[in-house]
């Protein structure tokens, strides 16, 4: 019997962790894990103290809360979106979710029926593909072109009567590519012209290398007719284990989203929401420092890349938490990645996990989640890769 879960593949990060079984990493050559894009440090101590105080002193933090999230956090999020993008967003146009993956799932549930389609650029974020598979929604691949950027004209040719949305991630996971303002605007204009939605996942927006608004969609008075904006507090405030994400869309859309959220989680983590609220109100300077550290690590990738380029490697994309590279070996990346664990003590994800079956481009590609390393660690990573 076919089931919803059988319609998709195993979680890639969990699959990659199984490659570690039986491999011994000596003390002088520990494992370098660049497989998962997540902070390895806990939230700042001050934030943890706030969370402890909330747990001890706020009885309501242990009860069910509003399905769409704490009103104070929704209001603060709306204010900060408005400031970040220089366009007005109201609290009623925001909702808090149990992580950004749930925000995507809720958006899809509000858009699609069985057999509908959503266009997603490849290489794709695999959890997006997995959810579409399990929802009975066809993921229509849009291959990235130069600079790992998707082409709106190619997307237009893929739109059918069953297309409900185009889903973009910028800065991109897995490639790191920061989509230019004009490109994001072109996709928004296409979605509006064809009467479909643009799902824009900006989980890594706090680590964008550019200054000023990365796009101007929120400056359009009718942005919520077509735009569904997704965000995560996990990366910015190291709240990965507390599962706090967000969605910005029309009030009509959020009324549908509320149905989904109520039946899946009832409400987001209360303590996590209080932490996110405190972080947004008090950690602006700290977050700016985190961004500078990530940009320094990004620069370290650029500085170390010539050592690999000399051996035939290519840097395809860089940004957010990621470097996306092309390797020079004859074997597929699906075979290379497990070998790298054994031969180099490096755990990364192969491009085959981000591309459709039969897409030969994925066989030459690897994703390196460099945010898990400091600058010195990036130097060690590249030294090991150069010796493969």
PDB file of N, CA and C in Angstrom, residues 54-149:
ATOM      1  N   UNK A  54      11.277  32.975  32.522  1.00  0.00           N
ATOM      2  CA  UNK A  54       9.936  32.763  31.977  1.00  0.00           C
ATOM      3  C   UNK A  54       9.395  31.413  32.449  1.00  0.00           C
ATOM      4  N   UNK A  55      10.234  30.385  32.381  1.00  0.00           N
ATOM      5  CA  UNK A  55       9.804  29.045  32.778  1.00  0.00           C
ATOM      6  C   UNK A  55       9.407  28.989  34.249  1.00  0.00           C
ATOM      7  N   UNK A  56      10.116  29.752  35.076  1.00  0.00           N
ATOM      8  CA  UNK A  56       9.857  29.726  36.512  1.00  0.00           C
ATOM      9  C   UNK A  56       8.705  30.633  36.934  1.00  0.00           C
ATOM     10  N   UNK A  57       8.566  31.747  36.257  1.00  0.00           N
ATOM     11  CA  UNK A  57       7.691  32.799  36.765  1.00  0.00           C
ATOM     12  C   UNK A  57       6.439  33.080  35.940  1.00  0.00           C
ATOM     13  N   UNK A  58       6.370  32.563  34.726  1.00  0.00           N
ATOM     14  CA  UNK A  58       5.197  32.817  33.886  1.00  0.00           C
ATOM     15  C   UNK A  58       4.389  31.534  33.759  1.00  0.00           C
ATOM     16  N   UNK A  59       3.356  31.396  34.559  1.00  0.00           N
ATOM     17  CA  UNK A  59       2.546  30.181  34.497  1.00  0.00           C
ATOM     18  C   UNK A  59       1.947  29.971  33.111  1.00  0.00           C
ATOM     19  N   UNK A  60       1.551  31.074  32.461  1.00  0.00           N
ATOM     20  CA  UNK A  60       0.900  30.944  31.160  1.00  0.00           C
ATOM     21  C   UNK A  60       1.845  30.447  30.080  1.00  0.00           C
ATOM     22  N   UNK A  61       3.161  30.501  30.319  1.00  0.00           N
ATOM     23  CA  UNK A  61       4.129  30.022  29.332  1.00  0.00           C
ATOM     24  C   UNK A  61       4.091  28.506  29.186  1.00  0.00           C
ATOM     25  N   UNK A  62       3.407  27.826  30.117  1.00  0.00           N
ATOM     26  CA  UNK A  62       3.318  26.369  30.073  1.00  0.00           C
ATOM     27  C   UNK A  62       1.953  25.897  29.564  1.00  0.00           C
ATOM     28  N   UNK A  63       1.123  26.837  29.153  1.00  0.00           N
ATOM     29  CA  UNK A  63      -0.205  26.514  28.659  1.00  0.00           C
ATOM     30  C   UNK A  63      -0.271  26.721  27.148  1.00  0.00           C
ATOM     31  N   UNK A  64      -1.371  26.269  26.557  1.00  0.00           N
ATOM     32  CA  UNK A  64      -1.588  26.587  25.154  1.00  0.00           C
ATOM     33  C   UNK A  64      -1.644  28.108  24.982  1.00  0.00           C
ATOM     34  N   UNK A  65      -1.057  28.569  23.884  1.00  0.00           N
ATOM     35  CA  UNK A  65      -1.139  29.978  23.548  1.00  0.00           C
ATOM     36  C   UNK A  65      -1.932  30.166  22.272  1.00  0.00           C
ATOM     37  N   UNK A  66      -2.007  31.398  21.776  1.00  0.00           N
ATOM     38  CA  UNK A  66      -2.721  31.657  20.517  1.00  0.00           C
ATOM     39  C   UNK A  66      -2.138  30.839  19.369  1.00  0.00           C
ATOM     40  N   UNK A  67      -2.987  30.306  18.538  1.00  0.00           N
ATOM     41  CA  UNK A  67      -2.548  29.451  17.432  1.00  0.00           C
ATOM     42  C   UNK A  67      -1.562  30.189  16.529  1.00  0.00           C
ATOM     43  N   UNK A  68      -1.829  31.459  16.240  1.00  0.00           N
ATOM     44  CA  UNK A  68      -0.970  32.228  15.338  1.00  0.00           C
ATOM     45  C   UNK A  68       0.186  32.915  16.063  1.00  0.00           C
ATOM     46  N   UNK A  69       0.361  32.624  17.346  1.00  0.00           N
ATOM     47  CA  UNK A  69       1.527  33.140  18.050  1.00  0.00           C
ATOM     48  C   UNK A  69       1.218  34.266  19.015  1.00  0.00           C
ATOM     49  N   UNK A  70       2.198  34.563  19.866  1.00  0.00           N
ATOM     50  CA  UNK A  70       2.042  35.637  20.844  1.00  0.00           C
ATOM     51  C   UNK A  70       1.821  36.974  20.149  1.00  0.00           C
ATOM     52  N   UNK A  71       0.801  37.717  20.536  1.00  0.00           N
ATOM     53  CA  UNK A  71       0.559  39.013  19.900  1.00  0.00           C
ATOM     54  C   UNK A  71       1.761  39.951  19.982  1.00  0.00           C
ATOM     55  N   UNK A  72       2.482  39.927  21.104  1.00  0.00           N
ATOM     56  CA  UNK A  72       3.653  40.812  21.243  1.00  0.00           C
ATOM     57  C   UNK A  72       4.747  40.461  20.243  1.00  0.00           C
ATOM     58  N   UNK A  73       4.954  39.169  20.006  1.00  0.00           N
ATOM     59  CA  UNK A  73       5.980  38.755  19.047  1.00  0.00           C
ATOM     60  C   UNK A  73       5.541  39.064  17.627  1.00  0.00           C
ATOM     61  N   UNK A  74       4.271  38.866  17.323  1.00  0.00           N
ATOM     62  CA  UNK A  74       3.775  39.191  15.988  1.00  0.00           C
ATOM     63  C   UNK A  74       3.932  40.677  15.715  1.00  0.00           C
ATOM     64  N   UNK A  75       3.653  41.496  16.714  1.00  0.00           N
ATOM     65  CA  UNK A  75       3.783  42.942  16.554  1.00  0.00           C
ATOM     66  C   UNK A  75       5.241  43.348  16.351  1.00  0.00           C
ATOM     67  N   UNK A  76       6.131  42.758  17.150  1.00  0.00           N
ATOM     68  CA  UNK A  76       7.561  43.081  17.018  1.00  0.00           C
ATOM     69  C   UNK A  76       8.093  42.613  15.668  1.00  0.00           C
ATOM     70  N   UNK A  77       7.675  41.431  15.253  1.00  0.00           N
ATOM     71  CA  UNK A  77       8.107  40.917  13.950  1.00  0.00           C
ATOM     72  C   UNK A  77       7.638  41.839  12.835  1.00  0.00           C
ATOM     73  N   UNK A  78       6.389  42.267  12.883  1.00  0.00           N
ATOM     74  CA  UNK A  78       5.871  43.167  11.852  1.00  0.00           C
ATOM     75  C   UNK A  78       6.678  44.452  11.817  1.00  0.00           C
ATOM     76  N   UNK A  79       6.998  44.988  12.980  1.00  0.00           N
ATOM     77  CA  UNK A  79       7.787  46.216  13.059  1.00  0.00           C
ATOM     78  C   UNK A  79       9.164  46.028  12.446  1.00  0.00           C
ATOM     79  N   UNK A  80       9.795  44.898  12.741  1.00  0.00           N
ATOM     80  CA  UNK A  80      11.148  44.687  12.230  1.00  0.00           C
ATOM     81  C   UNK A  80      11.160  44.333  10.748  1.00  0.00           C
ATOM     82  N   UNK A  81      10.150  43.618  10.273  1.00  0.00           N
ATOM     83  CA  UNK A  81      10.045  43.412   8.819  1.00  0.00           C
ATOM     84  C   UNK A  81       9.893  44.759   8.127  1.00  0.00           C
ATOM     85  N   UNK A  82       9.032  45.612   8.677  1.00  0.00           N
ATOM     86  CA  UNK A  82       8.801  46.931   8.088  1.00  0.00           C
ATOM     87  C   UNK A  82      10.096  47.730   8.013  1.00  0.00           C
ATOM     88  N   UNK A  83      10.892  47.666   9.076  1.00  0.00           N
ATOM     89  CA  UNK A  83      12.151  48.405   9.099  1.00  0.00           C
ATOM     90  C   UNK A  83      13.176  47.787   8.155  1.00  0.00           C
ATOM     91  N   UNK A  84      13.263  46.462   8.148  1.00  0.00           N
ATOM     92  CA  UNK A  84      14.285  45.775   7.349  1.00  0.00           C
ATOM     93  C   UNK A  84      14.050  45.961   5.854  1.00  0.00           C
ATOM     94  N   UNK A  85      12.781  45.940   5.445  1.00  0.00           N
ATOM     95  CA  UNK A  85      12.451  46.007   4.021  1.00  0.00           C
ATOM     96  C   UNK A  85      11.903  47.369   3.602  1.00  0.00           C
ATOM     97  N   UNK A  86      11.826  48.301   4.535  1.00  0.00           N
ATOM     98  CA  UNK A  86      11.343  49.660   4.242  1.00  0.00           C
ATOM     99  C   UNK A  86       9.963  49.641   3.607  1.00  0.00           C
ATOM    100  N   UNK A  87       9.082  48.791   4.156  1.00  0.00           N
ATOM    101  CA  UNK A  87       7.713  48.713   3.672  1.00  0.00           C
ATOM    102  C   UNK A  87       6.788  48.300   4.800  1.00  0.00           C
ATOM    103  N   UNK A  88       5.604  48.883   4.897  1.00  0.00           N
ATOM    104  CA  UNK A  88       4.729  48.639   6.044  1.00  0.00           C
ATOM    105  C   UNK A  88       4.123  47.234   6.067  1.00  0.00           C
ATOM    106  N   UNK A  89       4.264  46.584   7.223  1.00  0.00           N
ATOM    107  CA  UNK A  89       3.650  45.283   7.475  1.00  0.00           C
ATOM    108  C   UNK A  89       2.941  45.369   8.816  1.00  0.00           C
ATOM    109  N   UNK A  90       1.702  44.884   8.880  1.00  0.00           N
ATOM    110  CA  UNK A  90       0.923  44.933  10.113  1.00  0.00           C
ATOM    111  C   UNK A  90       1.036  43.611  10.875  1.00  0.00           C
ATOM    112  N   UNK A  91       0.859  43.688  12.174  1.00  0.00           N
ATOM    113  CA  UNK A  91       0.929  42.486  13.006  1.00  0.00           C
ATOM    114  C   UNK A  91      -0.068  41.434  12.535  1.00  0.00           C
ATOM    115  N   UNK A  92      -1.240  41.873  12.071  1.00  0.00           N
ATOM    116  CA  UNK A  92      -2.268  40.940  11.604  1.00  0.00           C
ATOM    117  C   UNK A  92      -1.852  40.207  10.333  1.00  0.00           C
ATOM    118  N   UNK A  93      -0.793  40.663   9.689  1.00  0.00           N
ATOM    119  CA  UNK A  93      -0.267  40.006   8.492  1.00  0.00           C
ATOM    120  C   UNK A  93       0.879  39.049   8.824  1.00  0.00           C
ATOM    121  N   UNK A  94       1.097  38.788  10.101  1.00  0.00           N
ATOM    122  CA  UNK A  94       2.160  37.880  10.518  1.00  0.00           C
ATOM    123  C   UNK A  94       1.593  36.758  11.381  1.00  0.00           C
ATOM    124  N   UNK A  95       2.322  35.654  11.415  1.00  0.00           N
ATOM    125  CA  UNK A  95       1.985  34.543  12.306  1.00  0.00           C
ATOM    126  C   UNK A  95       3.276  33.848  12.700  1.00  0.00           C
ATOM    127  N   UNK A  96       3.279  33.235  13.863  1.00  0.00           N
ATOM    128  CA  UNK A  96       4.423  32.502  14.363  1.00  0.00           C
ATOM    129  C   UNK A  96       4.146  31.009  14.209  1.00  0.00           C
ATOM    130  N   UNK A  97       5.155  30.267  13.794  1.00  0.00           N
ATOM    131  CA  UNK A  97       5.005  28.840  13.539  1.00  0.00           C
ATOM    132  C   UNK A  97       6.066  28.056  14.297  1.00  0.00           C
ATOM    133  N   UNK A  98       5.900  26.754  14.346  1.00  0.00           N
ATOM    134  CA  UNK A  98       6.877  25.879  15.003  1.00  0.00           C
ATOM    135  C   UNK A  98       8.011  25.589  14.025  1.00  0.00           C
ATOM    136  N   UNK A  99       8.833  26.599  13.808  1.00  0.00           N
ATOM    137  CA  UNK A  99       9.931  26.492  12.844  1.00  0.00           C
ATOM    138  C   UNK A  99       9.504  26.934  11.462  1.00  0.00           C
ATOM    139  N   UNK A 100      10.501  27.244  10.640  1.00  0.00           N
ATOM    140  CA  UNK A 100      10.201  27.733   9.290  1.00  0.00           C
ATOM    141  C   UNK A 100       9.706  26.621   8.378  1.00  0.00           C
ATOM    142  N   UNK A 101      10.133  25.368   8.625  1.00  0.00           N
ATOM    143  CA  UNK A 101       9.593  24.274   7.823  1.00  0.00           C
ATOM    144  C   UNK A 101       8.077  24.186   7.978  1.00  0.00           C
ATOM    145  N   UNK A 102       7.582  24.411   9.194  1.00  0.00           N
ATOM    146  CA  UNK A 102       6.134  24.381   9.387  1.00  0.00           C
ATOM    147  C   UNK A 102       5.465  25.554   8.683  1.00  0.00           C
ATOM    148  N   UNK A 103       6.144  26.687   8.624  1.00  0.00           N
ATOM    149  CA  UNK A 103       5.601  27.824   7.891  1.00  0.00           C
ATOM    150  C   UNK A 103       5.423  27.463   6.420  1.00  0.00           C
ATOM    151  N   UNK A 104       6.413  26.771   5.850  1.00  0.00           N
ATOM    152  CA  UNK A 104       6.299  26.342   4.453  1.00  0.00           C
ATOM    153  C   UNK A 104       5.151  25.347   4.296  1.00  0.00           C
ATOM    154  N   UNK A 105       5.081  24.382   5.218  1.00  0.00           N
ATOM    155  CA  UNK A 105       4.022  23.381   5.132  1.00  0.00           C
ATOM    156  C   UNK A 105       2.645  24.032   5.213  1.00  0.00           C
ATOM    157  N   UNK A 106       2.510  25.013   6.101  1.00  0.00           N
ATOM    158  CA  UNK A 106       1.233  25.703   6.246  1.00  0.00           C
ATOM    159  C   UNK A 106       0.884  26.484   4.984  1.00  0.00           C
ATOM    160  N   UNK A 107       1.887  27.126   4.398  1.00  0.00           N
ATOM    161  CA  UNK A 107       1.648  27.877   3.168  1.00  0.00           C
ATOM    162  C   UNK A 107       1.165  26.954   2.058  1.00  0.00           C
ATOM    163  N   UNK A 108       1.819  25.806   1.921  1.00  0.00           N
ATOM    164  CA  UNK A 108       1.433  24.851   0.886  1.00  0.00           C
ATOM    165  C   UNK A 108       0.013  24.339   1.134  1.00  0.00           C
ATOM    166  N   UNK A 109      -0.299  24.037   2.404  1.00  0.00           N
ATOM    167  CA  UNK A 109      -1.642  23.542   2.718  1.00  0.00           C
ATOM    168  C   UNK A 109      -2.714  24.573   2.385  1.00  0.00           C
ATOM    169  N   UNK A 110      -2.370  25.857   2.508  1.00  0.00           N
ATOM    170  CA  UNK A 110      -3.347  26.913   2.215  1.00  0.00           C
ATOM    171  C   UNK A 110      -3.486  27.178   0.723  1.00  0.00           C
ATOM    172  N   UNK A 111      -2.552  26.649  -0.066  1.00  0.00           N
ATOM    173  CA  UNK A 111      -2.521  26.927  -1.498  1.00  0.00           C
ATOM    174  C   UNK A 111      -3.003  25.773  -2.367  1.00  0.00           C
ATOM    175  N   UNK A 112      -2.702  24.545  -1.949  1.00  0.00           N
ATOM    176  CA  UNK A 112      -2.730  23.425  -2.887  1.00  0.00           C
ATOM    177  C   UNK A 112      -3.735  22.344  -2.542  1.00  0.00           C
ATOM    178  N   UNK A 113      -4.200  21.713  -3.592  1.00  0.00           N
ATOM    179  CA  UNK A 113      -4.967  20.474  -3.497  1.00  0.00           C
ATOM    180  C   UNK A 113      -4.157  19.358  -4.145  1.00  0.00           C
ATOM    181  N   UNK A 114      -4.654  18.134  -4.018  1.00  0.00           N
ATOM    182  CA  UNK A 114      -3.994  16.984  -4.629  1.00  0.00           C
ATOM    183  C   UNK A 114      -3.776  17.219  -6.126  1.00  0.00           C
ATOM    184  N   UNK A 115      -2.548  16.990  -6.578  1.00  0.00           N
ATOM    185  CA  UNK A 115      -2.240  17.112  -7.997  1.00  0.00           C
ATOM    186  C   UNK A 115      -1.850  18.497  -8.444  1.00  0.00           C
ATOM    187  N   UNK A 116      -1.873  19.474  -7.551  1.00  0.00           N
ATOM    188  CA  UNK A 116      -1.404  20.809  -7.912  1.00  0.00           C
ATOM    189  C   UNK A 116       0.122  20.832  -8.017  1.00  0.00           C
ATOM    190  N   UNK A 117       0.666  21.958  -8.463  1.00  0.00           N
ATOM    191  CA  UNK A 117       2.103  22.058  -8.728  1.00  0.00           C
ATOM    192  C   UNK A 117       2.691  23.309  -8.085  1.00  0.00           C
ATOM    193  N   UNK A 118       3.917  23.186  -7.629  1.00  0.00           N
ATOM    194  CA  UNK A 118       4.703  24.333  -7.186  1.00  0.00           C
ATOM    195  C   UNK A 118       6.071  24.242  -7.847  1.00  0.00           C
ATOM    196  N   UNK A 119       6.509  25.348  -8.415  1.00  0.00           N
ATOM    197  CA  UNK A 119       7.804  25.408  -9.088  1.00  0.00           C
ATOM    198  C   UNK A 119       8.882  25.710  -8.054  1.00  0.00           C
ATOM    199  N   UNK A 120       9.935  24.876  -8.013  1.00  0.00           N
ATOM    200  CA  UNK A 120      11.043  25.125  -7.089  1.00  0.00           C
ATOM    201  C   UNK A 120      12.366  25.016  -7.848  1.00  0.00           C
ATOM    202  N   UNK A 121      13.233  26.016  -7.686  1.00  0.00           N
ATOM    203  CA  UNK A 121      14.542  25.953  -8.340  1.00  0.00           C
ATOM    204  C   UNK A 121      15.362  24.775  -7.825  1.00  0.00           C
ATOM    205  N   UNK A 122      16.157  24.213  -8.711  1.00  0.00           N
ATOM    206  CA  UNK A 122      17.118  23.187  -8.310  1.00  0.00           C
ATOM    207  C   UNK A 122      18.531  23.738  -8.510  1.00  0.00           C
ATOM    208  N   UNK A 123      19.448  23.407  -7.589  1.00  0.00           N
ATOM    209  CA  UNK A 123      19.296  22.525  -6.437  1.00  0.00           C
ATOM    210  C   UNK A 123      18.250  23.058  -5.461  1.00  0.00           C
ATOM    211  N   UNK A 124      17.430  22.153  -4.917  1.00  0.00           N
ATOM    212  CA  UNK A 124      16.347  22.556  -4.044  1.00  0.00           C
ATOM    213  C   UNK A 124      16.712  22.364  -2.573  1.00  0.00           C
ATOM    214  N   UNK A 125      15.951  22.999  -1.707  1.00  0.00           N
ATOM    215  CA  UNK A 125      16.014  22.720  -0.278  1.00  0.00           C
ATOM    216  C   UNK A 125      15.204  21.452  -0.072  1.00  0.00           C
ATOM    217  N   UNK A 126      15.849  20.367   0.346  1.00  0.00           N
ATOM    218  CA  UNK A 126      15.224  19.050   0.301  1.00  0.00           C
ATOM    219  C   UNK A 126      13.973  18.935   1.170  1.00  0.00           C
ATOM    220  N   UNK A 127      13.894  19.656   2.287  1.00  0.00           N
ATOM    221  CA  UNK A 127      12.673  19.574   3.097  1.00  0.00           C
ATOM    222  C   UNK A 127      11.468  20.155   2.374  1.00  0.00           C
ATOM    223  N   UNK A 128      11.679  21.153   1.526  1.00  0.00           N
ATOM    224  CA  UNK A 128      10.577  21.654   0.697  1.00  0.00           C
ATOM    225  C   UNK A 128      10.096  20.549  -0.249  1.00  0.00           C
ATOM    226  N   UNK A 129      11.041  19.894  -0.894  1.00  0.00           N
ATOM    227  CA  UNK A 129      10.672  18.814  -1.821  1.00  0.00           C
ATOM    228  C   UNK A 129       9.967  17.685  -1.081  1.00  0.00           C
ATOM    229  N   UNK A 130      10.455  17.327   0.089  1.00  0.00           N
ATOM    230  CA  UNK A 130       9.847  16.238   0.852  1.00  0.00           C
ATOM    231  C   UNK A 130       8.400  16.563   1.217  1.00  0.00           C
ATOM    232  N   UNK A 131       8.157  17.824   1.643  1.00  0.00           N
ATOM    233  CA  UNK A 131       6.793  18.169   2.036  1.00  0.00           C
ATOM    234  C   UNK A 131       5.852  18.156   0.834  1.00  0.00           C
ATOM    235  N   UNK A 132       6.320  18.647  -0.290  1.00  0.00           N
ATOM    236  CA  UNK A 132       5.475  18.613  -1.486  1.00  0.00           C
ATOM    237  C   UNK A 132       5.159  17.180  -1.865  1.00  0.00           C
ATOM    238  N   UNK A 133       6.149  16.293  -1.811  1.00  0.00           N
ATOM    239  CA  UNK A 133       5.901  14.878  -2.106  1.00  0.00           C
ATOM    240  C   UNK A 133       4.816  14.320  -1.194  1.00  0.00           C
ATOM    241  N   UNK A 134       4.934  14.572   0.104  1.00  0.00           N
ATOM    242  CA  UNK A 134       3.997  13.999   1.067  1.00  0.00           C
ATOM    243  C   UNK A 134       2.623  14.661   1.020  1.00  0.00           C
ATOM    244  N   UNK A 135       2.556  15.818   0.367  1.00  0.00           N
ATOM    245  CA  UNK A 135       1.282  16.524   0.235  1.00  0.00           C
ATOM    246  C   UNK A 135       0.572  16.201  -1.067  1.00  0.00           C
ATOM    247  N   UNK A 136       1.166  15.377  -1.902  1.00  0.00           N
ATOM    248  CA  UNK A 136       0.566  15.081  -3.194  1.00  0.00           C
ATOM    249  C   UNK A 136       0.657  16.229  -4.174  1.00  0.00           C
ATOM    250  N   UNK A 137       1.626  17.116  -3.938  1.00  0.00           N
ATOM    251  CA  UNK A 137       1.842  18.278  -4.799  1.00  0.00           C
ATOM    252  C   UNK A 137       3.092  18.039  -5.639  1.00  0.00           C
ATOM    253  N   UNK A 138       3.004  18.261  -6.927  1.00  0.00           N
ATOM    254  CA  UNK A 138       4.146  18.042  -7.806  1.00  0.00           C
ATOM    255  C   UNK A 138       5.146  19.186  -7.668  1.00  0.00           C
ATOM    256  N   UNK A 139       6.396  18.836  -7.385  1.00  0.00           N
ATOM    257  CA  UNK A 139       7.482  19.810  -7.357  1.00  0.00           C
ATOM    258  C   UNK A 139       8.060  19.898  -8.760  1.00  0.00           C
ATOM    259  N   UNK A 140       7.846  21.022  -9.407  1.00  0.00           N
ATOM    260  CA  UNK A 140       8.304  21.197 -10.786  1.00  0.00           C
ATOM    261  C   UNK A 140       9.691  21.837 -10.751  1.00  0.00           C
ATOM    262  N   UNK A 141      10.735  21.113 -11.172  1.00  0.00           N
ATOM    263  CA  UNK A 141      12.096  21.642 -11.035  1.00  0.00           C
ATOM    264  C   UNK A 141      12.396  22.750 -12.037  1.00  0.00           C
ATOM    265  N   UNK A 142      13.057  23.783 -11.534  1.00  0.00           N
ATOM    266  CA  UNK A 142      13.507  24.910 -12.348  1.00  0.00           C
ATOM    267  C   UNK A 142      15.026  24.974 -12.201  1.00  0.00           C
ATOM    268  N   UNK A 143      15.789  24.409 -13.132  1.00  0.00           N
ATOM    269  CA  UNK A 143      17.242  24.341 -12.964  1.00  0.00           C
ATOM    270  C   UNK A 143      17.875  25.729 -12.878  1.00  0.00           C
ATOM    271  N   UNK A 144      18.753  25.904 -11.907  1.00  0.00           N
ATOM    272  CA  UNK A 144      19.468  27.168 -11.760  1.00  0.00           C
ATOM    273  C   UNK A 144      20.458  27.334 -12.907  1.00  0.00           C
ATOM    274  N   UNK A 145      20.698  28.584 -13.271  1.00  0.00           N
ATOM    275  CA  UNK A 145      21.646  28.889 -14.332  1.00  0.00           C
ATOM    276  C   UNK A 145      22.912  29.487 -13.790  1.00  0.00           C
ATOM    277  N   UNK A 146      23.484  30.432 -14.508  1.00  0.00           N
ATOM    278  CA  UNK A 146      24.738  31.068 -14.104  1.00  0.00           C
ATOM    279  C   UNK A 146      24.589  31.699 -12.731  1.00  0.00           C
ATOM    280  N   UNK A 147      25.607  31.537 -11.900  1.00  0.00           N
ATOM    281  CA  UNK A 147      25.573  32.085 -10.553  1.00  0.00           C
ATOM    282  C   UNK A 147      24.580  31.386  -9.656  1.00  0.00           C
ATOM    283  N   UNK A 148      24.110  30.204 -10.063  1.00  0.00           N
ATOM    284  CA  UNK A 148      23.104  29.424  -9.334  1.00  0.00           C
ATOM    285  C   UNK A 148      21.802  30.208  -9.165  1.00  0.00           C
ATOM    286  N   UNK A 149      21.467  31.019 -10.157  1.00  0.00           N
ATOM    287  CA  UNK A 149      20.259  31.839 -10.117  1.00  0.00           C
ATOM    288  C   UNK A 149      19.205  31.268 -11.059  1.00  0.00           C
TER     289      UNK A 149
END
